[in-house]
CSV table of C-alpha atoms in Angstrom, one decimal:
chain,number,residue,atom,x,y,z
A,1,MET,CA,20.9,-51.6,85.8
A,2,LYS,CA,20.9,-48.9,83.1
A,3,ILE,CA,17.8,-46.6,82.5
A,4,ALA,CA,17.4,-44.6,79.3
A,5,PHE,CA,15.2,-41.6,79.7
A,6,CYS,CA,13.6,-40.3,76.5
A,7,LEU,CA,12.1,-36.7,76.4
A,8,HIS,CA,12.1,-33.8,73.7
A,9,HIS,CA,14.5,-31.5,75.4
A,10,PHE,CA,17.0,-31.3,78.4
A,11,LEU,CA,19.0,-29.0,80.4
A,12,PRO,CA,20.8,-26.7,80.1
A,13,GLN,CA,19.0,-25.6,76.8
A,14,THR,CA,15.5,-26.1,78.3
A,15,VAL,CA,14.5,-25.7,81.8
A,16,ALA,CA,10.8,-26.7,82.5
A,17,GLY,CA,8.9,-29.0,84.6
A,18,THR,CA,9.5,-32.2,82.7
A,19,GLU,CA,13.2,-31.6,82.4
A,20,VAL,CA,13.6,-30.8,85.9
A,21,TYR,CA,11.8,-33.9,86.9
A,22,VAL,CA,14.0,-36.1,84.9
A,23,LEU,CA,17.1,-34.2,86.1
A,24,ASN,CA,16.1,-34.9,89.8
A,25,LEU,CA,15.3,-38.5,89.1
A,26,CYS,CA,18.6,-39.1,87.4
A,27,ARG,CA,20.5,-37.5,90.3
A,28,GLU,CA,18.9,-39.6,92.9
A,29,LEU,CA,19.0,-42.9,90.8
A,30,LYS,CA,22.8,-42.3,90.3
A,31,LYS,CA,23.2,-42.1,94.1
A,32,LEU,CA,21.4,-45.5,94.4
A,33,GLY,CA,24.1,-47.0,92.0
A,34,THR,CA,21.9,-46.9,88.8
A,35,GLU,CA,23.4,-45.9,85.5
A,36,VAL,CA,21.2,-43.5,83.6
A,37,VAL,CA,21.4,-42.0,80.1
A,38,VAL,CA,19.2,-39.1,78.7
A,39,ILE,CA,18.1,-39.4,75.1
A,40,ILE,CA,16.7,-36.3,73.1
A,41,PRO,CA,16.1,-35.5,69.4
A,42,ASN,CA,18.6,-32.9,68.0
A,43,LEU,CA,15.7,-31.2,66.1
A,44,GLY,CA,16.6,-29.6,62.9
A,45,CYS,CA,20.0,-30.9,62.8
A,46,ASN,CA,21.8,-33.7,60.8
A,47,GLU,CA,24.4,-34.3,63.6
A,48,THR,CA,24.3,-36.8,66.5
A,49,ASN,CA,26.3,-35.6,69.5
A,50,GLU,CA,26.7,-36.2,73.2
A,51,TYR,CA,27.3,-34.0,76.2
A,52,PHE,CA,27.4,-34.3,79.9
A,53,TYR,CA,25.2,-32.3,82.3
A,54,GLU,CA,26.0,-32.8,86.1
A,55,GLU,CA,27.8,-36.0,85.0
A,56,ILE,CA,24.7,-37.3,83.2
A,57,LYS,CA,25.3,-38.5,79.8
A,58,VAL,CA,22.9,-36.9,77.2
A,59,ILE,CA,22.6,-38.1,73.6
A,60,ARG,CA,21.2,-35.9,71.0
A,61,TYR,CA,20.3,-37.9,67.9
A,62,ALA,CA,19.9,-36.3,64.5
A,63,GLU,CA,16.4,-35.3,63.6
A,64,ASN,CA,16.3,-33.2,60.7
A,65,SER,CA,12.7,-34.1,59.4
A,66,VAL,CA,10.6,-31.5,58.0
A,67,GLU,CA,7.5,-31.6,60.3
A,68,SER,CA,4.7,-31.9,57.8
A,69,ARG,CA,1.0,-32.1,58.2
A,70,GLN,CA,1.1,-35.8,57.4
A,71,MET,CA,3.7,-36.4,60.1
A,72,ILE,CA,1.7,-34.6,62.7
A,73,LEU,CA,-1.4,-36.8,61.7
A,74,GLY,CA,0.7,-40.0,62.1
A,75,GLN,CA,0.8,-40.7,58.3
A,76,GLN,CA,4.6,-40.2,57.9
A,77,MET,CA,7.5,-41.4,60.1
A,78,PRO,CA,10.1,-39.0,61.4
A,79,ASP,CA,13.5,-39.6,59.7
A,80,GLY,CA,15.4,-39.9,62.9
A,81,LEU,CA,13.4,-42.9,64.2
A,82,PRO,CA,15.9,-45.6,62.8
A,83,LEU,CA,18.8,-43.7,64.4
A,84,PHE,CA,17.0,-43.6,67.7
A,85,ILE,CA,16.6,-47.3,67.7
A,86,HIS,CA,20.3,-47.7,66.7
A,87,ILE,CA,21.2,-45.7,69.8
A,88,LEU,CA,19.0,-47.9,72.0
A,89,GLU,CA,20.6,-51.1,70.6
A,90,LYS,CA,24.1,-49.6,71.2
A,91,GLU,CA,23.4,-48.4,74.8
A,92,THR,CA,21.3,-51.6,75.7
A,93,PRO,CA,19.5,-50.1,78.6
A,94,SER,CA,17.6,-52.3,80.9
A,95,ILE,CA,14.5,-50.0,80.8
A,96,VAL,CA,13.6,-47.4,78.1
A,97,HIS,CA,11.6,-44.7,80.0
A,98,PHE,CA,9.6,-42.1,78.0
A,99,HIS,CA,8.5,-38.9,79.6
A,100,GLU,CA,7.1,-37.2,76.5
A,101,LEU,CA,5.2,-38.2,73.4
A,102,ALA,CA,3.6,-35.9,70.9
A,103,PRO,CA,2.5,-35.8,67.3
A,104,GLY,CA,5.3,-34.8,64.8
A,105,ARG,CA,9.0,-35.4,64.5
A,106,ALA,CA,10.0,-35.5,68.2
A,107,PHE,CA,9.2,-38.7,70.3
A,108,ASN,CA,5.8,-40.0,69.3
A,109,ILE,CA,3.9,-43.3,69.7
A,110,ASN,CA,6.1,-44.9,66.9
A,111,HIS,CA,9.3,-44.5,68.9
A,112,LEU,CA,7.7,-46.2,71.9
A,113,VAL,CA,6.2,-49.0,69.9
A,114,ALA,CA,9.5,-49.5,68.0
A,115,ALA,CA,11.4,-49.8,71.3
A,116,LYS,CA,9.0,-52.4,72.5
A,117,GLU,CA,9.2,-54.4,69.3
A,118,ARG,CA,12.9,-54.7,69.8
A,119,GLY,CA,12.6,-56.4,73.0
A,120,PHE,CA,13.2,-53.4,75.5
A,121,ARG,CA,11.3,-53.0,78.6
A,122,VAL,CA,9.2,-49.8,78.2
A,123,PHE,CA,7.9,-47.3,80.7
A,124,MET,CA,5.8,-44.1,80.2
A,125,THR,CA,5.4,-41.3,82.6
A,126,PHE,CA,2.5,-38.9,81.8
A,127,HIS,CA,3.5,-35.3,82.6
A,128,MET,CA,0.5,-33.8,80.4
A,129,PRO,CA,-3.0,-34.9,79.7
A,130,HIS,CA,-2.9,-34.3,75.9
A,131,LEU,CA,-2.6,-38.0,75.1
A,132,THR,CA,-6.3,-38.5,76.3
A,133,CYS,CA,-7.5,-34.9,75.4
A,134,THR,CA,-7.0,-33.1,72.2
A,135,THR,CA,-7.5,-29.6,73.9
A,136,GLY,CA,-5.3,-30.5,76.9
A,137,SER,CA,-7.7,-28.6,79.2
A,138,LEU,CA,-10.1,-31.4,80.2
A,139,PHE,CA,-12.7,-28.7,80.5
A,140,TYR,CA,-15.6,-29.5,78.2
A,141,LYS,CA,-15.9,-26.4,75.9
A,142,GLY,CA,-14.3,-24.4,78.6
A,143,ALA,CA,-17.4,-24.7,80.9
A,144,PHE,CA,-17.0,-27.6,83.2
A,145,ALA,CA,-14.6,-30.2,84.1
A,146,CYS,CA,-14.7,-33.2,81.7
A,147,ASP,CA,-14.9,-36.8,83.0
A,148,GLY,CA,-11.9,-37.6,80.7
A,149,LEU,CA,-13.7,-40.5,78.8
A,150,ILE,CA,-12.7,-40.3,75.1
A,151,ARG,CA,-16.0,-40.2,73.1
A,152,ILE,CA,-16.0,-39.4,69.4
A,153,ASP,CA,-19.0,-37.0,69.2
A,154,LYS,CA,-18.4,-35.2,72.5
A,155,CYS,CA,-14.6,-34.7,71.8
A,156,THR,CA,-15.2,-33.7,68.3
A,157,SER,CA,-17.6,-30.9,69.4
A,158,CYS,CA,-15.3,-29.8,72.2
A,159,ALA,CA,-12.3,-29.7,69.8
A,160,TYR,CA,-14.3,-27.5,67.4
A,161,HIS,CA,-15.2,-25.1,70.3
A,162,SER,CA,-11.5,-24.8,71.4
A,163,ARG,CA,-10.7,-23.7,67.8
A,164,GLY,CA,-13.2,-20.8,67.9
A,165,ILE,CA,-16.4,-22.5,66.7
A,166,THR,CA,-18.6,-21.4,69.7
A,167,SER,CA,-21.9,-20.9,67.8
A,168,ASN,CA,-24.1,-23.8,69.0
A,169,LEU,CA,-25.6,-24.1,65.6
A,170,LEU,CA,-22.5,-24.1,63.6
A,171,ASN,CA,-20.7,-26.4,66.0
A,172,THR,CA,-23.6,-28.9,65.9
A,173,VAL,CA,-23.7,-28.8,62.1
A,174,LEU,CA,-20.0,-29.5,61.7
A,175,THR,CA,-20.1,-32.2,64.4
A,176,LYS,CA,-22.9,-34.0,62.8
A,177,THR,CA,-21.4,-33.6,59.2
A,178,ALA,CA,-18.0,-34.9,60.5
A,179,GLY,CA,-19.7,-37.7,62.4
A,180,LEU,CA,-21.6,-38.7,59.2
A,181,LEU,CA,-18.5,-38.9,57.2
A,182,TYR,CA,-16.8,-40.9,59.9
A,183,GLY,CA,-19.6,-43.2,59.9
A,184,MET,CA,-19.3,-43.7,56.1
A,185,GLY,CA,-15.5,-44.2,56.5
A,186,ILE,CA,-14.6,-41.0,54.5
A,187,ASN,CA,-11.4,-39.7,56.1
A,188,THR,CA,-11.0,-36.2,54.7
A,189,SER,CA,-7.7,-35.7,56.4
A,190,LYS,CA,-6.2,-37.0,53.2
A,191,MET,CA,-7.3,-33.9,51.4
A,192,ASN,CA,-4.2,-31.9,52.9
A,193,ASN,CA,-6.1,-28.8,53.6
A,194,GLY,CA,-7.8,-27.0,56.5
A,195,PRO,CA,-11.4,-28.0,55.7
A,196,GLY,CA,-10.3,-31.6,55.3
A,197,THR,CA,-8.7,-31.7,58.6
A,198,ALA,CA,-11.6,-30.0,60.3
A,199,LEU,CA,-14.2,-32.6,58.9
A,200,ALA,CA,-11.8,-35.4,59.9
A,201,TYR,CA,-11.8,-34.7,63.7
A,202,PRO,CA,-13.8,-37.9,64.4
A,203,PHE,CA,-11.0,-39.9,62.8
A,204,LEU,CA,-8.4,-37.8,64.8
A,205,ILE,CA,-10.2,-38.6,68.1
A,206,ASP,CA,-10.6,-42.2,67.1
A,207,GLN,CA,-6.8,-42.3,66.4
A,208,LEU,CA,-6.1,-40.7,69.9
A,209,LYS,CA,-8.1,-43.6,71.5
A,210,LYS,CA,-6.3,-46.2,69.4
A,211,ASN,CA,-2.9,-44.6,70.2
A,212,LEU,CA,-3.7,-44.8,74.0
A,213,SER,CA,-4.6,-48.5,73.6
A,214,LEU,CA,-1.4,-49.0,71.6
A,215,LEU,CA,0.7,-47.2,74.2
A,216,SER,CA,-1.0,-49.1,76.9
A,217,ASP,CA,-0.3,-52.5,75.2
A,218,SER,CA,3.3,-51.6,74.5
A,219,CYS,CA,4.3,-50.3,77.9
A,220,ASP,CA,5.3,-52.7,80.7
A,221,LYS,CA,4.4,-49.9,83.3
A,222,ILE,CA,2.9,-46.5,83.2
A,223,ILE,CA,3.8,-43.9,85.8
A,224,VAL,CA,1.1,-41.4,86.8
A,225,LEU,CA,1.9,-38.4,88.9
A,226,ALA,CA,-1.7,-37.7,90.0
A,227,HIS,CA,-4.6,-39.7,91.3
A,228,TRP,CA,-7.0,-37.8,89.2
A,229,TYR,CA,-5.3,-38.8,85.9
A,230,ARG,CA,-5.0,-42.3,87.0
A,231,LYS,CA,-8.7,-42.4,87.2
A,232,ILE,CA,-8.9,-41.0,83.7
A,233,LEU,CA,-6.7,-43.6,82.3
A,234,GLU,CA,-8.6,-46.4,84.0
A,235,ILE,CA,-12.0,-45.2,82.5
A,236,ASN,CA,-10.4,-45.3,79.1
A,237,GLU,CA,-9.5,-49.0,79.7
A,238,VAL,CA,-5.8,-48.8,80.6
A,239,PRO,CA,-5.4,-51.9,82.7
A,240,GLU,CA,-5.1,-51.0,86.5
A,241,SER,CA,-2.3,-53.5,86.7
A,242,LYS,CA,0.0,-51.3,84.5
A,243,LEU,CA,-0.5,-48.2,86.4
A,244,ILE,CA,1.8,-47.0,89.2
A,245,TYR,CA,1.1,-43.9,91.1
A,246,ILE,CA,4.3,-41.9,92.2
A,247,GLN,CA,3.8,-38.4,93.3
A,248,GLN,CA,5.7,-35.2,92.5
A,249,GLY,CA,8.5,-34.0,94.7
A,250,LEU,CA,11.3,-31.9,95.6
A,251,PRO,CA,15.1,-32.5,95.7
A,252,GLU,CA,16.8,-32.5,99.1
A,253,GLY,CA,18.7,-29.3,100.1
A,254,GLY,CA,16.5,-26.3,99.0
A,255,GLY,CA,19.0,-23.9,100.7
A,256,SER,CA,18.3,-21.3,103.4
A,257,ILE,CA,15.2,-19.5,102.8
A,258,ASN,CA,15.1,-15.7,102.9
A,259,SER,CA,11.5,-14.8,103.7
A,260,SER,CA,11.9,-11.1,103.7
A,261,LYS,CA,9.2,-9.2,101.9
A,262,ASN,CA,8.5,-5.6,101.1
A,263,ASN,CA,6.8,-3.5,103.8
A,264,ASP,CA,4.8,-1.2,101.5
A,265,GLY,CA,1.5,-2.9,102.5
A,266,ARG,CA,0.9,-4.5,99.1
A,267,LEU,CA,0.0,-8.1,98.5
A,268,LYS,CA,3.1,-9.4,96.9
A,269,ILE,CA,2.4,-11.9,94.1
A,270,ILE,CA,4.9,-14.2,92.1
A,271,PHE,CA,4.1,-16.0,88.9
A,272,VAL,CA,6.7,-18.7,87.9
A,273,GLY,CA,6.3,-20.6,84.5
A,274,ARG,CA,6.4,-20.3,80.7
A,275,ILE,CA,5.1,-17.0,79.5
A,276,SER,CA,2.5,-18.7,77.3
A,277,GLU,CA,-1.3,-18.7,76.9
A,278,PHE,CA,-1.4,-22.1,78.5
A,279,LYS,CA,-0.1,-20.7,81.8
A,280,GLY,CA,-2.6,-17.9,81.6
A,281,VAL,CA,-0.4,-14.8,82.4
A,282,HIS,CA,-3.0,-12.7,80.6
A,283,LEU,CA,-5.7,-13.6,83.1
A,284,LEU,CA,-3.5,-12.4,86.0
A,285,ILE,CA,-2.8,-9.2,84.3
A,286,GLU,CA,-6.4,-8.6,83.5
A,287,ALA,CA,-7.2,-9.3,87.2
A,288,LEU,CA,-4.8,-6.8,88.4
A,289,THR,CA,-6.3,-4.1,86.4
A,290,GLN,CA,-9.4,-4.3,88.6
A,291,ILE,CA,-7.4,-3.7,91.9
A,292,ALA,CA,-5.8,-0.5,93.1
A,293,PRO,CA,-2.1,-0.9,92.2
A,294,GLU,CA,-1.0,0.5,95.6
A,295,ASN,CA,-2.6,-2.7,97.1
A,296,ILE,CA,-0.9,-5.3,95.0
A,297,SER,CA,2.2,-6.2,93.0
A,298,LEU,CA,3.1,-8.8,90.6
A,299,ASP,CA,6.5,-10.3,89.6
A,300,ILE,CA,6.6,-12.5,86.5
A,301,TYR,CA,9.4,-15.0,86.1
A,302,GLY,CA,9.8,-17.4,83.1
A,303,PRO,CA,11.0,-17.9,79.6
A,304,GLU,CA,9.3,-15.9,76.9
A,305,THR,CA,8.5,-18.9,74.6
A,306,ASP,CA,5.8,-17.2,72.5
A,307,GLU,CA,6.8,-13.9,71.2
A,308,ASN,CA,3.4,-12.8,70.0
A,309,TYR,CA,1.8,-13.7,73.3
A,310,VAL,CA,4.4,-12.0,75.3
A,311,THR,CA,4.0,-8.8,73.3
A,312,ARG,CA,0.3,-9.0,73.8
A,313,CYS,CA,0.7,-9.5,77.7
A,314,LYS,CA,3.3,-6.6,77.9
A,315,HIS,CA,1.0,-4.3,76.0
A,316,MET,CA,-1.8,-5.2,78.5
A,317,ALA,CA,0.5,-4.3,81.3
A,318,ASP,CA,1.8,-1.1,79.8
A,319,GLY,CA,1.7,1.7,82.4
A,320,MET,CA,1.1,-0.6,85.2
A,321,GLU,CA,4.1,0.1,87.5
A,322,ASN,CA,3.1,-2.7,90.0
A,323,ILE,CA,3.8,-5.4,87.3
A,324,HIS,CA,7.5,-6.5,86.8
A,325,TRP,CA,9.0,-8.8,84.3
A,326,LYS,CA,11.9,-10.5,85.9
A,327,GLY,CA,13.2,-13.0,83.2
A,328,MET,CA,14.3,-16.4,83.8
A,329,LEU,CA,14.6,-17.9,87.3
A,330,ALA,CA,17.4,-20.5,88.0
A,331,SER,CA,15.9,-23.9,89.2
A,332,ASP,CA,18.2,-23.9,92.1
A,333,ASN,CA,17.0,-20.5,93.3
A,334,ARG,CA,13.4,-20.9,92.9
A,335,VAL,CA,12.5,-21.8,96.4
A,336,ASP,CA,14.5,-18.9,98.0
A,337,THR,CA,12.9,-16.6,95.4
A,338,LEU,CA,9.4,-17.8,96.2
A,339,ALA,CA,9.8,-17.2,99.9
A,340,GLY,CA,10.1,-13.5,99.4
A,341,TYR,CA,6.4,-13.3,98.2
A,342,ASP,CA,3.0,-13.6,99.9
A,343,ILE,CA,1.5,-16.0,97.4
A,344,LEU,CA,2.1,-17.9,94.2
A,345,CYS,CA,-0.5,-17.4,91.5
A,346,LEU,CA,-0.9,-20.2,88.9
A,347,PRO,CA,-3.6,-19.2,86.5
A,348,SER,CA,-3.4,-22.3,84.2
A,349,THR,CA,-5.7,-22.5,81.2
A,350,PHE,CA,-5.1,-26.2,80.8
A,351,SER,CA,-5.2,-29.2,83.1
A,352,GLU,CA,-1.8,-29.2,84.7
A,353,MET,CA,-0.9,-32.8,85.7
A,354,SER,CA,0.8,-32.1,89.1
A,355,PRO,CA,2.6,-28.7,89.0
A,356,LEU,CA,6.1,-28.9,90.8
A,357,VAL,CA,5.9,-25.1,91.3
A,358,ILE,CA,3.1,-25.8,93.9
A,359,GLN,CA,5.4,-28.1,95.8
A,360,GLU,CA,8.2,-25.4,95.6
A,361,ALA,CA,5.8,-22.8,97.0
A,362,TYR,CA,4.9,-25.0,100.0
A,363,GLU,CA,8.6,-25.5,100.5
A,364,ALA,CA,9.1,-21.8,100.5
A,365,GLY,CA,6.2,-21.2,103.0
A,366,ILE,CA,3.8,-19.5,100.8
A,367,PRO,CA,0.2,-20.6,99.7
A,368,VAL,CA,-1.1,-20.8,96.1
A,369,LEU,CA,-3.9,-19.2,94.2
A,370,ALA,CA,-4.6,-21.3,91.2
A,371,SER,CA,-7.2,-22.0,88.5
A,372,ASN,CA,-9.4,-24.9,89.4
A,373,VAL,CA,-8.0,-27.4,86.9
A,374,TYR,CA,-7.5,-31.0,88.0
A,375,GLY,CA,-3.8,-30.9,88.7
A,376,ASN,CA,-4.1,-27.7,90.8
A,377,LYS,CA,-7.2,-29.0,92.8
A,378,GLU,CA,-5.5,-32.2,93.8
A,379,GLN,CA,-2.7,-30.2,95.6
A,380,ILE,CA,-4.7,-27.3,97.0
A,381,ALA,CA,-7.5,-27.4,99.5
A,382,ASP,CA,-9.6,-24.4,98.7
A,383,ASN,CA,-9.8,-21.8,101.4
A,384,GLU,CA,-7.6,-24.0,103.7
A,385,ASN,CA,-4.0,-24.1,102.4
A,386,GLY,CA,-4.6,-22.0,99.2
A,387,TRP,CA,-7.5,-20.8,96.9
A,388,LEU,CA,-9.0,-21.9,93.6
A,389,PHE,CA,-10.7,-19.5,91.0
A,390,ARG,CA,-12.9,-20.4,88.1
A,391,PHE,CA,-11.3,-21.7,84.9
A,392,LYS,CA,-10.2,-18.8,82.6
A,393,ASP,CA,-12.3,-16.4,84.6
A,394,SER,CA,-10.2,-13.2,85.3
A,395,ASN,CA,-13.1,-11.6,87.2
A,396,ASP,CA,-13.3,-14.4,89.7
A,397,LEU,CA,-9.4,-14.2,90.0
A,398,ALA,CA,-9.7,-10.5,90.6
A,399,SER,CA,-12.3,-11.3,93.3
A,400,LYS,CA,-10.1,-13.8,95.0
A,401,LEU,CA,-7.2,-11.4,95.0
A,402,ARG,CA,-9.3,-8.5,96.3
A,403,TYR,CA,-10.4,-10.7,99.1
A,404,LEU,CA,-6.7,-11.6,100.1
A,405,VAL,CA,-5.8,-7.9,99.8
A,406,GLU,CA,-8.6,-6.9,102.3
A,407,ASN,CA,-8.0,-10.0,104.5
A,408,PRO,CA,-4.2,-10.5,105.1
A,409,SER,CA,-5.1,-12.8,108.0
A,410,ALA,CA,-6.4,-15.3,105.5
A,411,VAL,CA,-2.9,-15.5,103.9
A,412,LEU,CA,-1.3,-16.2,107.4
A,413,LYS,CA,-3.9,-18.8,108.2
A,414,ALA,CA,-3.2,-20.6,104.9
A,415,LYS,CA,0.5,-20.5,105.6
A,416,SER,CA,0.0,-22.4,108.9
A,417,CYS,CA,-1.8,-25.2,106.9
A,418,LEU,CA,0.6,-25.9,104.0
A,419,PRO,CA,1.5,-29.7,103.6
A,420,MET,CA,5.1,-31.0,103.6
A,421,PRO,CA,6.5,-31.6,100.1
A,422,THR,CA,7.5,-35.1,99.0
A,423,ARG,CA,11.2,-35.5,98.6
A,424,PHE,CA,12.9,-36.9,95.5
A,425,ASP,CA,15.1,-39.4,97.2
A,426,GLY,CA,11.9,-41.4,98.1
A,427,ILE,CA,10.5,-40.9,94.6
A,428,ALA,CA,13.7,-42.4,93.0
A,429,THR,CA,13.5,-45.3,95.5
A,430,MET,CA,10.0,-46.1,94.3
A,431,HIS,CA,11.1,-45.9,90.7
A,432,LEU,CA,13.9,-48.3,91.4
A,433,ASN,CA,11.6,-50.8,93.2
A,434,VAL,CA,9.3,-50.8,90.2
A,435,TYR,CA,12.2,-51.2,87.8
A,436,ASN,CA,13.7,-54.0,89.9
A,437,ASN,CA,10.4,-55.8,90.3
A,438,LEU,CA,9.9,-55.8,86.5
A,439,GLU,CA,13.5,-57.0,86.0
A,440,SER,CA,13.2,-59.9,88.4
A,441,ASN,CA,9.8,-61.2,86.8
């Protein structure tokens, strides 16, 4: 059996949650005797090439499309799509397993449908919720958790709010105007300008719903990493028979853990993740400004993917000697590094699916303080093995941190309640069983 994994990037160029997940899956499937190949677009290049990472074959196909507005709206195909299909036909995998889809020139719904139309068995794993939510937060207007059901009027109004249209009057007028145009079949996205796109939001939401239906029809099986997202897919009419829950997990052999910490009396916090607004580093910095620096310290690890955002955060932290920017953290050193801290903070401003870093923190023996988005809530029992703070609320985050500074016994108690992480050898076995069952039918 041969499995082709399709995602936007791979190691060593990119090290993030999806890439690490696929790497671990490839490692374990190879141990089980399964052949694997990773296919990624070579964005901005006319050249197709191959390389090996840990003896895993990686094919980068030429994808030099200019990512236009029409392409993002699904009105234009990426130039590299025929080449992707050619590679599949040459490699002849038993299963084509997508791990990312997004509007634009990288893997999108057209790649998945094209693979299915050519007779390949197709799988999809959802690592992010953006294929059912345009904002990705699943918090309606940033105020409360959304039920996840795609509804034209509700989702249009929420999309406007996420783009800064927070005035109730203006939001309502825009939503009703756009809804009226939608009802009349006038799709202003073809005007090729900002106002045209704004008034076309009902059509974009409708297309989101149609794409989910098309994805569901085209997939043999859909892997979900979290119970909460399985429920959202079900209420959006994805057949229960196509959904398979396989949880997140860690590879074997995390190494010896060095749990030494500083003894200066501070609560020692670590952040690990992309330095981007989605990950909410600014909220953590804002919270620390409200606490005496001699009581708390923060080390920030991760790639600086958004230059403007990083500059903004570093400006916020200017003069705060208890905040340290530590750069990239190697994936094989994460658990050992995490063990040197009191808590991990994960201030996400979107609904994480099932963050691997939470599992890594548990492996390291430290609890987690996180925003109360779905993916964090599923892994953290508030005030038992960790803590949750209100979405995008730096004041509430500061209040939680202040409590932990003043009550160090709460950290010790949480450490005694940490769950055991799932191991990736079992996750790979579950995948292989699903693959085999499909092949035998």
